[in-house]
């Protein structure tokens, strides 16, 4: 079950990328799912960490990845 989600976008020159991060809850903990690619064409997906962790641990990973993308010029998707 997805409990939190942030969608970011990056548009500059010919670049038109999206990055979606979500925290998902499972019976035994939480994981963070990242999907990314060109707009309308998700081409990559990763899950961190490989095994479910507590919500605070998942939230820390989620916040760190969002912060990194914002520093690279991504903005909240409108």
PDB file of C-alpha atoms in Angstrom:
ATOM      1  CA  UNK A   1       0.000   0.000   0.000  1.00  0.00           C
ATOM      2  CA  UNK A   2       1.395   3.390  -0.995  1.00  0.00           C
ATOM      3  CA  UNK A   3       1.382   5.775   1.967  1.00  0.00           C
ATOM      4  CA  UNK A   4       3.346   8.716   0.605  1.00  0.00           C
ATOM      5  CA  UNK A   5       4.242   9.923  -2.894  1.00  0.00           C
ATOM      6  CA  UNK A   6       6.193  12.783  -4.441  1.00  0.00           C
ATOM      7  CA  UNK A   7       6.376  13.473  -8.170  1.00  0.00           C
ATOM      8  CA  UNK A   8       9.171  15.682  -9.485  1.00  0.00           C
ATOM      9  CA  UNK A   9       9.920  16.963 -12.962  1.00  0.00           C
ATOM     10  CA  UNK A  10      12.905  18.406 -14.770  1.00  0.00           C
ATOM     11  CA  UNK A  11      12.466  20.505 -17.896  1.00  0.00           C
ATOM     12  CA  UNK A  12      15.446  22.223 -19.401  1.00  0.00           C
ATOM     13  CA  UNK A  13      16.318  22.490 -23.070  1.00  0.00           C
ATOM     14  CA  UNK A  14      15.235  19.244 -24.690  1.00  0.00           C
ATOM     15  CA  UNK A  15      15.123  17.399 -21.344  1.00  0.00           C
ATOM     16  CA  UNK A  16      11.685  16.489 -20.014  1.00  0.00           C
ATOM     17  CA  UNK A  17      12.146  13.996 -17.182  1.00  0.00           C
ATOM     18  CA  UNK A  18      10.077  12.775 -14.276  1.00  0.00           C
ATOM     19  CA  UNK A  19      11.024  11.180 -10.978  1.00  0.00           C
ATOM     20  CA  UNK A  20       8.441   9.622  -8.687  1.00  0.00           C
ATOM     21  CA  UNK A  21       9.259   8.459  -5.172  1.00  0.00           C
ATOM     22  CA  UNK A  22       6.862   6.615  -2.926  1.00  0.00           C
ATOM     23  CA  UNK A  23       6.906   4.904   0.446  1.00  0.00           C
ATOM     24  CA  UNK A  24       5.044   1.616   0.440  1.00  0.00           C
ATOM     25  CA  UNK A  25       3.877  -0.318   3.468  1.00  0.00           C
ATOM     26  CA  UNK A  26       3.996  -4.077   3.589  1.00  0.00           C
ATOM     27  CA  UNK A  27       3.086  -6.491   6.368  1.00  0.00           C
ATOM     28  CA  UNK A  28       6.682  -6.625   7.559  1.00  0.00           C
ATOM     29  CA  UNK A  29       7.774  -2.997   7.075  1.00  0.00           C
ATOM     30  CA  UNK A  30       8.304  -0.241   4.499  1.00  0.00           C
ATOM     31  CA  UNK A  31      10.256   0.225   1.282  1.00  0.00           C
ATOM     32  CA  UNK A  32      10.879   3.196  -0.978  1.00  0.00           C
ATOM     33  CA  UNK A  33      10.115   2.832  -4.684  1.00  0.00           C
ATOM     34  CA  UNK A  34      11.668   5.178  -7.258  1.00  0.00           C
ATOM     35  CA  UNK A  35      10.401   5.393 -10.833  1.00  0.00           C
ATOM     36  CA  UNK A  36      12.046   7.628 -13.379  1.00  0.00           C
ATOM     37  CA  UNK A  37      12.373   8.375 -17.043  1.00  0.00           C
ATOM     38  CA  UNK A  38      11.170  10.659 -19.774  1.00  0.00           C
ATOM     39  CA  UNK A  39       7.693  12.081 -19.370  1.00  0.00           C
ATOM     40  CA  UNK A  40       5.023   9.524 -20.312  1.00  0.00           C
ATOM     41  CA  UNK A  41       7.650   6.778 -20.474  1.00  0.00           C
ATOM     42  CA  UNK A  42       8.813   5.384 -17.122  1.00  0.00           C
ATOM     43  CA  UNK A  43      11.970   3.473 -18.010  1.00  0.00           C
ATOM     44  CA  UNK A  44      13.534   2.769 -14.656  1.00  0.00           C
ATOM     45  CA  UNK A  45      12.481   1.520 -11.275  1.00  0.00           C
ATOM     46  CA  UNK A  46      14.412   0.830  -8.115  1.00  0.00           C
ATOM     47  CA  UNK A  47      13.467  -0.231  -4.615  1.00  0.00           C
ATOM     48  CA  UNK A  48      15.420   0.699  -1.505  1.00  0.00           C
ATOM     49  CA  UNK A  49      16.338  -0.976   0.710  1.00  0.00           C
ATOM     50  CA  UNK A  50      16.150  -4.527  -0.612  1.00  0.00           C
ATOM     51  CA  UNK A  51      14.300  -5.701   2.518  1.00  0.00           C
ATOM     52  CA  UNK A  52      11.522  -3.828   4.355  1.00  0.00           C
ATOM     53  CA  UNK A  53      12.564  -1.515   7.206  1.00  0.00           C
ATOM     54  CA  UNK A  54      10.801   0.649   9.795  1.00  0.00           C
ATOM     55  CA  UNK A  55       8.895   3.728   8.645  1.00  0.00           C
ATOM     56  CA  UNK A  56      11.525   6.179  10.050  1.00  0.00           C
ATOM     57  CA  UNK A  57      14.271   4.373   8.119  1.00  0.00           C
ATOM     58  CA  UNK A  58      12.240   4.382   4.906  1.00  0.00           C
ATOM     59  CA  UNK A  59      11.332   8.046   5.403  1.00  0.00           C
ATOM     60  CA  UNK A  60      15.017   8.938   5.770  1.00  0.00           C
ATOM     61  CA  UNK A  61      15.864   7.236   2.455  1.00  0.00           C
ATOM     62  CA  UNK A  62      12.877   8.917   0.783  1.00  0.00           C
ATOM     63  CA  UNK A  63      13.794  12.390   2.068  1.00  0.00           C
ATOM     64  CA  UNK A  64      17.440  11.977   1.062  1.00  0.00           C
ATOM     65  CA  UNK A  65      16.589  10.987  -2.514  1.00  0.00           C
ATOM     66  CA  UNK A  66      14.044  13.809  -2.920  1.00  0.00           C
ATOM     67  CA  UNK A  67      16.592  16.299  -1.572  1.00  0.00           C
ATOM     68  CA  UNK A  68      19.237  15.076  -4.064  1.00  0.00           C
ATOM     69  CA  UNK A  69      16.855  15.514  -6.992  1.00  0.00           C
ATOM     70  CA  UNK A  70      15.815  18.999  -5.860  1.00  0.00           C
ATOM     71  CA  UNK A  71      19.500  19.999  -5.692  1.00  0.00           C
ATOM     72  CA  UNK A  72      19.882  18.803  -9.307  1.00  0.00           C
ATOM     73  CA  UNK A  73      17.124  21.151 -10.474  1.00  0.00           C
ATOM     74  CA  UNK A  74      14.021  19.002 -10.278  1.00  0.00           C
ATOM     75  CA  UNK A  75      10.839  20.719  -9.049  1.00  0.00           C
ATOM     76  CA  UNK A  76       7.522  19.440  -7.717  1.00  0.00           C
ATOM     77  CA  UNK A  77       5.375  18.285 -10.606  1.00  0.00           C
ATOM     78  CA  UNK A  78       2.460  20.600 -11.292  1.00  0.00           C
TER      79      UNK A  78
END
